[in-house]
PDB file of C-alpha atoms in Angstrom:
ATOM      1  CA  UNK A   1      -0.346 -15.484  -6.022  1.00  0.00           C
ATOM      2  CA  UNK A   2       2.639 -14.007  -4.117  1.00  0.00           C
ATOM      3  CA  UNK A   3       1.676 -13.651  -0.485  1.00  0.00           C
ATOM      4  CA  UNK A   4       2.568 -11.335   2.227  1.00  0.00           C
ATOM      5  CA  UNK A   5       1.191 -12.424   5.633  1.00  0.00           C
ATOM      6  CA  UNK A   6       0.703 -10.408   8.832  1.00  0.00           C
ATOM      7  CA  UNK A   7      -1.036 -11.053  11.905  1.00  0.00           C
ATOM      8  CA  UNK A   8      -4.146  -8.656  12.005  1.00  0.00           C
ATOM      9  CA  UNK A   9      -4.038  -8.027  15.773  1.00  0.00           C
ATOM     10  CA  UNK A  10      -4.797  -6.002  17.377  1.00  0.00           C
ATOM     11  CA  UNK A  11      -1.499  -5.985  19.159  1.00  0.00           C
ATOM     12  CA  UNK A  12      -1.819  -4.220  22.622  1.00  0.00           C
ATOM     13  CA  UNK A  13       1.098  -2.876  24.341  1.00  0.00           C
ATOM     14  CA  UNK A  14       1.453  -0.530  27.417  1.00  0.00           C
ATOM     15  CA  UNK A  15       3.199   2.837  26.773  1.00  0.00           C
ATOM     16  CA  UNK A  16       7.096   2.501  26.997  1.00  0.00           C
ATOM     17  CA  UNK A  17       7.177  -0.971  25.844  1.00  0.00           C
ATOM     18  CA  UNK A  18       8.590  -2.570  22.714  1.00  0.00           C
ATOM     19  CA  UNK A  19       6.174  -3.579  20.105  1.00  0.00           C
ATOM     20  CA  UNK A  20       7.089  -6.247  17.866  1.00  0.00           C
ATOM     21  CA  UNK A  21       5.284  -6.677  14.440  1.00  0.00           C
ATOM     22  CA  UNK A  22       5.933  -9.579  12.221  1.00  0.00           C
ATOM     23  CA  UNK A  23       5.602 -10.334   8.523  1.00  0.00           C
ATOM     24  CA  UNK A  24       6.238 -13.324   6.318  1.00  0.00           C
ATOM     25  CA  UNK A  25       6.302 -13.630   2.650  1.00  0.00           C
ATOM     26  CA  UNK A  26       6.162 -16.500   0.085  1.00  0.00           C
ATOM     27  CA  UNK A  27       8.348 -15.359  -3.023  1.00  0.00           C
ATOM     28  CA  UNK A  28      12.031 -16.202  -2.350  1.00  0.00           C
ATOM     29  CA  UNK A  29      12.894 -13.706  -5.134  1.00  0.00           C
ATOM     30  CA  UNK A  30      11.619 -10.834  -2.959  1.00  0.00           C
ATOM     31  CA  UNK A  31      14.350  -8.332  -2.757  1.00  0.00           C
ATOM     32  CA  UNK A  32      13.264  -5.255  -0.612  1.00  0.00           C
ATOM     33  CA  UNK A  33      10.901  -4.782   2.118  1.00  0.00           C
ATOM     34  CA  UNK A  34       8.960  -1.836   3.411  1.00  0.00           C
ATOM     35  CA  UNK A  35       6.928  -0.730   6.478  1.00  0.00           C
ATOM     36  CA  UNK A  36       4.364   1.707   6.214  1.00  0.00           C
ATOM     37  CA  UNK A  37       1.976   3.075   8.984  1.00  0.00           C
ATOM     38  CA  UNK A  38      -1.426   4.085   8.317  1.00  0.00           C
ATOM     39  CA  UNK A  39      -3.608   6.082  10.680  1.00  0.00           C
ATOM     40  CA  UNK A  40      -7.327   5.369  10.480  1.00  0.00           C
ATOM     41  CA  UNK A  41      -8.915   7.175   7.522  1.00  0.00           C
ATOM     42  CA  UNK A  42      -5.369   8.239   6.163  1.00  0.00           C
ATOM     43  CA  UNK A  43      -3.136   6.973   3.583  1.00  0.00           C
ATOM     44  CA  UNK A  44      -0.016   4.737   4.142  1.00  0.00           C
ATOM     45  CA  UNK A  45       3.269   6.486   4.859  1.00  0.00           C
ATOM     46  CA  UNK A  46       6.668   4.952   4.841  1.00  0.00           C
ATOM     47  CA  UNK A  47       8.518   4.326   8.249  1.00  0.00           C
ATOM     48  CA  UNK A  48      11.509   2.597   6.768  1.00  0.00           C
ATOM     49  CA  UNK A  49      12.736   0.022   4.167  1.00  0.00           C
ATOM     50  CA  UNK A  50      15.381  -2.752   4.427  1.00  0.00           C
ATOM     51  CA  UNK A  51      16.953  -5.034   1.739  1.00  0.00           C
ATOM     52  CA  UNK A  52      19.817  -6.562   3.559  1.00  0.00           C
ATOM     53  CA  UNK A  53      19.884  -9.502   5.855  1.00  0.00           C
ATOM     54  CA  UNK A  54      20.167  -8.042   9.517  1.00  0.00           C
ATOM     55  CA  UNK A  55      18.986  -5.123  11.643  1.00  0.00           C
ATOM     56  CA  UNK A  56      18.357  -1.444  10.386  1.00  0.00           C
ATOM     57  CA  UNK A  57      17.605   1.103  12.909  1.00  0.00           C
ATOM     58  CA  UNK A  58      16.063   4.416  12.428  1.00  0.00           C
ATOM     59  CA  UNK A  59      15.316   6.312  15.797  1.00  0.00           C
ATOM     60  CA  UNK A  60      12.686   4.200  17.842  1.00  0.00           C
ATOM     61  CA  UNK A  61      12.431   1.906  14.855  1.00  0.00           C
ATOM     62  CA  UNK A  62      14.331  -1.325  14.034  1.00  0.00           C
ATOM     63  CA  UNK A  63      13.635  -3.415  10.890  1.00  0.00           C
ATOM     64  CA  UNK A  64      14.791  -6.844  10.944  1.00  0.00           C
ATOM     65  CA  UNK A  65      15.213  -8.997   7.719  1.00  0.00           C
ATOM     66  CA  UNK A  66      15.904 -12.868   7.542  1.00  0.00           C
ATOM     67  CA  UNK A  67      15.730 -13.815   4.079  1.00  0.00           C
ATOM     68  CA  UNK A  68      16.472 -17.587   4.509  1.00  0.00           C
ATOM     69  CA  UNK A  69      13.348 -17.820   6.958  1.00  0.00           C
ATOM     70  CA  UNK A  70      11.465 -15.293   4.583  1.00  0.00           C
ATOM     71  CA  UNK A  71      10.643 -13.129   7.527  1.00  0.00           C
ATOM     72  CA  UNK A  72      10.799  -9.359   8.262  1.00  0.00           C
ATOM     73  CA  UNK A  73       9.925  -7.681  11.513  1.00  0.00           C
ATOM     74  CA  UNK A  74       9.427  -3.976  13.017  1.00  0.00           C
ATOM     75  CA  UNK A  75      10.404  -3.403  16.359  1.00  0.00           C
ATOM     76  CA  UNK A  76       9.130  -0.135  17.973  1.00  0.00           C
ATOM     77  CA  UNK A  77      10.867   0.781  21.298  1.00  0.00           C
ATOM     78  CA  UNK A  78       9.348   3.033  23.783  1.00  0.00           C
ATOM     79  CA  UNK A  79       5.916   2.858  22.428  1.00  0.00           C
ATOM     80  CA  UNK A  80       3.691   5.879  22.501  1.00  0.00           C
ATOM     81  CA  UNK A  81      -0.125   6.264  22.243  1.00  0.00           C
ATOM     82  CA  UNK A  82       0.649   8.122  18.946  1.00  0.00           C
ATOM     83  CA  UNK A  83       2.062   5.102  17.536  1.00  0.00           C
ATOM     84  CA  UNK A  84      -1.374   3.463  17.552  1.00  0.00           C
ATOM     85  CA  UNK A  85      -2.126   2.661  13.884  1.00  0.00           C
ATOM     86  CA  UNK A  86      -2.144  -0.207  11.418  1.00  0.00           C
ATOM     87  CA  UNK A  87       1.285  -1.142  10.142  1.00  0.00           C
ATOM     88  CA  UNK A  88       1.704  -2.709   6.740  1.00  0.00           C
ATOM     89  CA  UNK A  89       4.426  -4.618   5.363  1.00  0.00           C
ATOM     90  CA  UNK A  90       5.061  -4.426   1.880  1.00  0.00           C
ATOM     91  CA  UNK A  91       7.245  -6.453  -0.359  1.00  0.00           C
ATOM     92  CA  UNK A  92       9.093  -5.670  -3.672  1.00  0.00           C
ATOM     93  CA  UNK A  93       8.654  -8.695  -5.563  1.00  0.00           C
ATOM     94  CA  UNK A  94      11.024  -8.285  -8.571  1.00  0.00           C
ATOM     95  CA  UNK A  95      13.017  -5.789 -10.596  1.00  0.00           C
ATOM     96  CA  UNK A  96       9.674  -4.458 -12.038  1.00  0.00           C
ATOM     97  CA  UNK A  97       9.002  -2.659  -8.934  1.00  0.00           C
ATOM     98  CA  UNK A  98       5.739  -4.770  -8.228  1.00  0.00           C
ATOM     99  CA  UNK A  99       4.862  -3.825  -4.333  1.00  0.00           C
ATOM    100  CA  UNK A 100       2.520  -6.279  -2.750  1.00  0.00           C
ATOM    101  CA  UNK A 101       1.246  -5.463   0.686  1.00  0.00           C
ATOM    102  CA  UNK A 102       0.211  -7.604   3.635  1.00  0.00           C
ATOM    103  CA  UNK A 103      -3.158  -7.134   5.485  1.00  0.00           C
ATOM    104  CA  UNK A 104      -1.687  -5.161   8.038  1.00  0.00           C
ATOM    105  CA  UNK A 105      -1.245  -5.407  11.858  1.00  0.00           C
ATOM    106  CA  UNK A 106      -3.407  -3.088  14.060  1.00  0.00           C
ATOM    107  CA  UNK A 107      -1.223  -1.645  17.201  1.00  0.00           C
ATOM    108  CA  UNK A 108      -2.785  -0.171  19.980  1.00  0.00           C
ATOM    109  CA  UNK A 109      -0.455   1.357  22.636  1.00  0.00           C
ATOM    110  CA  UNK A 110      -2.183   2.174  25.904  1.00  0.00           C
ATOM    111  CA  UNK A 111      -1.245   4.971  28.348  1.00  0.00           C
TER     112      UNK A 111
ATOM    113  CA  UNK B   1       7.659  18.845  -3.850  1.00  0.00           C
ATOM    114  CA  UNK B   2       3.959  18.360  -4.576  1.00  0.00           C
ATOM    115  CA  UNK B   3       2.598  14.864  -3.726  1.00  0.00           C
ATOM    116  CA  UNK B   4       0.298  12.477  -5.241  1.00  0.00           C
ATOM    117  CA  UNK B   5      -2.948  14.320  -6.210  1.00  0.00           C
ATOM    118  CA  UNK B   6      -6.186  12.194  -6.227  1.00  0.00           C
ATOM    119  CA  UNK B   7      -9.859  13.321  -7.114  1.00  0.00           C
ATOM    120  CA  UNK B   8     -12.424  13.072  -5.987  1.00  0.00           C
ATOM    121  CA  UNK B   9     -12.044  12.466  -2.276  1.00  0.00           C
ATOM    122  CA  UNK B  10     -15.325  10.991  -1.725  1.00  0.00           C
ATOM    123  CA  UNK B  11     -17.999   9.386  -4.075  1.00  0.00           C
ATOM    124  CA  UNK B  12     -21.280   7.730  -3.445  1.00  0.00           C
ATOM    125  CA  UNK B  13     -23.015   5.902  -6.441  1.00  0.00           C
ATOM    126  CA  UNK B  14     -25.744   3.349  -6.986  1.00  0.00           C
ATOM    127  CA  UNK B  15     -25.046  -0.031  -8.071  1.00  0.00           C
ATOM    128  CA  UNK B  16     -24.553  -0.501 -11.844  1.00  0.00           C
ATOM    129  CA  UNK B  17     -23.587   3.096 -12.322  1.00  0.00           C
ATOM    130  CA  UNK B  18     -20.294   4.078 -13.401  1.00  0.00           C
ATOM    131  CA  UNK B  19     -17.575   6.107 -11.768  1.00  0.00           C
ATOM    132  CA  UNK B  20     -13.991   7.384 -12.428  1.00  0.00           C
ATOM    133  CA  UNK B  21     -11.092   8.341 -10.332  1.00  0.00           C
ATOM    134  CA  UNK B  22      -8.285  10.537 -11.256  1.00  0.00           C
ATOM    135  CA  UNK B  23      -4.637  10.605 -10.026  1.00  0.00           C
ATOM    136  CA  UNK B  24      -1.589  12.867 -10.950  1.00  0.00           C
ATOM    137  CA  UNK B  25       1.558  11.368  -9.634  1.00  0.00           C
ATOM    138  CA  UNK B  26       4.756  13.158  -8.505  1.00  0.00           C
ATOM    139  CA  UNK B  27       6.482  14.838 -11.120  1.00  0.00           C
ATOM    140  CA  UNK B  28       9.089  12.560 -12.852  1.00  0.00           C
ATOM    141  CA  UNK B  29       7.765   9.319 -11.174  1.00  0.00           C
ATOM    142  CA  UNK B  30       7.835   6.628 -13.725  1.00  0.00           C
ATOM    143  CA  UNK B  31       5.862   4.002 -11.801  1.00  0.00           C
ATOM    144  CA  UNK B  32       2.192   4.476 -10.729  1.00  0.00           C
ATOM    145  CA  UNK B  33       0.098   2.023  -8.959  1.00  0.00           C
ATOM    146  CA  UNK B  34      -3.674   1.749  -8.186  1.00  0.00           C
ATOM    147  CA  UNK B  35      -4.709  -0.135  -5.136  1.00  0.00           C
ATOM    148  CA  UNK B  36      -7.942  -0.996  -3.748  1.00  0.00           C
ATOM    149  CA  UNK B  37      -8.285  -1.106  -0.069  1.00  0.00           C
ATOM    150  CA  UNK B  38     -11.358  -2.560   1.613  1.00  0.00           C
ATOM    151  CA  UNK B  39     -11.938  -1.539   5.293  1.00  0.00           C
ATOM    152  CA  UNK B  40      -9.950  -3.523   7.682  1.00  0.00           C
ATOM    153  CA  UNK B  41      -7.598  -5.100   4.916  1.00  0.00           C
ATOM    154  CA  UNK B  42      -4.395  -4.295   3.314  1.00  0.00           C
ATOM    155  CA  UNK B  43      -4.000  -2.341  -0.119  1.00  0.00           C
ATOM    156  CA  UNK B  44      -4.549  -4.720  -2.997  1.00  0.00           C
ATOM    157  CA  UNK B  45      -2.796  -4.095  -6.203  1.00  0.00           C
ATOM    158  CA  UNK B  46      -5.115  -3.532  -9.092  1.00  0.00           C
ATOM    159  CA  UNK B  47      -2.793  -2.272 -11.811  1.00  0.00           C
ATOM    160  CA  UNK B  48       0.944  -1.062 -12.066  1.00  0.00           C
ATOM    161  CA  UNK B  49       2.091   1.398 -14.921  1.00  0.00           C
ATOM    162  CA  UNK B  50       5.572   2.100 -15.881  1.00  0.00           C
ATOM    163  CA  UNK B  51       5.446   5.180 -17.806  1.00  0.00           C
ATOM    164  CA  UNK B  52       2.296   4.673 -20.082  1.00  0.00           C
ATOM    165  CA  UNK B  53       2.733   0.868 -20.276  1.00  0.00           C
ATOM    166  CA  UNK B  54       1.047  -1.600 -17.987  1.00  0.00           C
ATOM    167  CA  UNK B  55       3.500  -3.822 -15.990  1.00  0.00           C
ATOM    168  CA  UNK B  56       0.822  -5.833 -14.171  1.00  0.00           C
ATOM    169  CA  UNK B  57      -2.897  -5.992 -14.011  1.00  0.00           C
ATOM    170  CA  UNK B  58      -3.483  -9.509 -13.069  1.00  0.00           C
ATOM    171  CA  UNK B  59      -5.857  -8.573 -10.181  1.00  0.00           C
ATOM    172  CA  UNK B  60      -7.866  -6.054 -12.046  1.00  0.00           C
ATOM    173  CA  UNK B  61     -11.302  -7.192 -12.778  1.00  0.00           C
ATOM    174  CA  UNK B  62     -11.253  -6.358 -16.366  1.00  0.00           C
ATOM    175  CA  UNK B  63     -14.947  -7.006 -17.046  1.00  0.00           C
ATOM    176  CA  UNK B  64     -15.767  -3.967 -15.028  1.00  0.00           C
ATOM    177  CA  UNK B  65     -12.548  -2.052 -14.306  1.00  0.00           C
ATOM    178  CA  UNK B  66     -10.168  -0.221 -16.751  1.00  0.00           C
ATOM    179  CA  UNK B  67      -7.270   2.157 -16.422  1.00  0.00           C
ATOM    180  CA  UNK B  68      -5.238   4.055 -18.484  1.00  0.00           C
ATOM    181  CA  UNK B  69      -2.155   6.293 -18.175  1.00  0.00           C
ATOM    182  CA  UNK B  70      -2.055   8.505 -21.280  1.00  0.00           C
ATOM    183  CA  UNK B  71       1.448  10.268 -22.010  1.00  0.00           C
ATOM    184  CA  UNK B  72       2.860   8.494 -18.791  1.00  0.00           C
ATOM    185  CA  UNK B  73       1.753  11.158 -16.361  1.00  0.00           C
ATOM    186  CA  UNK B  74      -1.981  11.298 -15.204  1.00  0.00           C
ATOM    187  CA  UNK B  75      -3.972   8.191 -14.737  1.00  0.00           C
ATOM    188  CA  UNK B  76      -7.619   7.300 -14.535  1.00  0.00           C
ATOM    189  CA  UNK B  77      -9.316   4.367 -13.085  1.00  0.00           C
ATOM    190  CA  UNK B  78     -12.829   3.533 -14.132  1.00  0.00           C
ATOM    191  CA  UNK B  79     -15.505   1.127 -12.716  1.00  0.00           C
ATOM    192  CA  UNK B  80     -18.465   0.203 -15.026  1.00  0.00           C
ATOM    193  CA  UNK B  81     -20.829  -1.059 -13.857  1.00  0.00           C
ATOM    194  CA  UNK B  82     -20.124  -0.849 -10.128  1.00  0.00           C
ATOM    195  CA  UNK B  83     -21.161  -3.463  -7.668  1.00  0.00           C
ATOM    196  CA  UNK B  84     -21.882  -3.225  -3.835  1.00  0.00           C
ATOM    197  CA  UNK B  85     -18.437  -5.018  -3.189  1.00  0.00           C
ATOM    198  CA  UNK B  86     -16.527  -2.324  -5.027  1.00  0.00           C
ATOM    199  CA  UNK B  87     -17.012  -0.051  -1.925  1.00  0.00           C
ATOM    200  CA  UNK B  88     -13.448   0.539  -0.980  1.00  0.00           C
ATOM    201  CA  UNK B  89     -10.790   3.375  -0.696  1.00  0.00           C
ATOM    202  CA  UNK B  90      -8.972   3.586  -4.146  1.00  0.00           C
ATOM    203  CA  UNK B  91      -5.228   4.648  -3.480  1.00  0.00           C
ATOM    204  CA  UNK B  92      -3.047   5.820  -6.141  1.00  0.00           C
ATOM    205  CA  UNK B  93       0.696   5.761  -5.483  1.00  0.00           C
ATOM    206  CA  UNK B  94       3.724   6.686  -7.479  1.00  0.00           C
ATOM    207  CA  UNK B  95       7.359   5.729  -7.421  1.00  0.00           C
ATOM    208  CA  UNK B  96      10.572   7.026  -9.201  1.00  0.00           C
ATOM    209  CA  UNK B  97      11.965   4.621 -11.548  1.00  0.00           C
ATOM    210  CA  UNK B  98      15.312   4.614 -10.069  1.00  0.00           C
ATOM    211  CA  UNK B  99      14.986   1.067  -8.355  1.00  0.00           C
ATOM    212  CA  UNK B 100      13.304  -1.187  -5.934  1.00  0.00           C
ATOM    213  CA  UNK B 101      14.611   0.499  -2.891  1.00  0.00           C
ATOM    214  CA  UNK B 102      12.750   3.692  -3.405  1.00  0.00           C
ATOM    215  CA  UNK B 103       9.742   4.745  -1.496  1.00  0.00           C
ATOM    216  CA  UNK B 104       6.210   4.524  -2.934  1.00  0.00           C
ATOM    217  CA  UNK B 105       4.056   7.793  -2.166  1.00  0.00           C
ATOM    218  CA  UNK B 106       0.463   7.622  -1.675  1.00  0.00           C
ATOM    219  CA  UNK B 107      -2.291  10.026  -2.579  1.00  0.00           C
ATOM    220  CA  UNK B 108      -4.969  10.613  -0.033  1.00  0.00           C
ATOM    221  CA  UNK B 109      -7.363   8.220  -1.855  1.00  0.00           C
ATOM    222  CA  UNK B 110     -10.828   8.126  -3.005  1.00  0.00           C
ATOM    223  CA  UNK B 111     -13.497   6.608  -0.829  1.00  0.00           C
ATOM    224  CA  UNK B 112     -16.162   4.895  -2.905  1.00  0.00           C
ATOM    225  CA  UNK B 113     -19.461   3.901  -1.578  1.00  0.00           C
ATOM    226  CA  UNK B 114     -21.700   1.904  -3.760  1.00  0.00           C
ATOM    227  CA  UNK B 115     -25.344   1.742  -2.548  1.00  0.00           C
TER     228      UNK B 115
END
C-alpha cells in the first residue's frame, strides 16, 4: 500500500502568521504532488501542485518539494480565518494517474 | 465549463439494503475516480477508470461494491448489501488525460448514512 502521511492536527495559528503543513510519501516513484483544501461539508478544491524539487509560489501559498527526503510542504503566509479548513496532500503515484490522498491536516486560524 | 455532477446528494438506507450513486464527469475527461471519505479522514480511492477501462480497483470491497463506466462517460457505483461502516461521503472526481500534472475536479459528493 503506497502511503501518504499527514499530521491530523489541529494546527492552530494566529491570524497573520505563517502556517506550515507537511506531508510525507512512501513511493519514490511519485511524480507530482497536489495540495487540496476542503472546507467542512464541502468537496476538495485544488490550491496548487508541484512536480520539481524546490519551491513554487502562488500568492500567499508556497509549495515545497524535496524528493530525496520524500517530503512536500505547504506554507500559507498571512494566514486568515478564512483559511481555516482541512488541507489534503495528494500524490500522483505513476503515469497511470493514480491519485492517493493523505488523511489531511485541520488548520485553525484564530482572529 | 460544467463541473462534475453527482446524485443523489444525500441518501439514508438501512443496513443490508442496496444503493447506487451516479457521476457525470467533466466533458472530455478520460480519467474518473470514486473515493470514499469517512468523517475525519482523507479520501480513500475505491476505483479509477481510464475511459471505460478499470485502472485500479485494489481497494474496492468487491464482495459488496461494484462500479461501471459505460461508454467512457457516466459512472455508477453500487453497494449491495450496505453495512453500517459504509456510512461516508462518496466523491467522484475526473481528470483530463493530458498528464499527471493536471487537476482532478471533484463533484459535490453523496453523503450516505446506513442505519
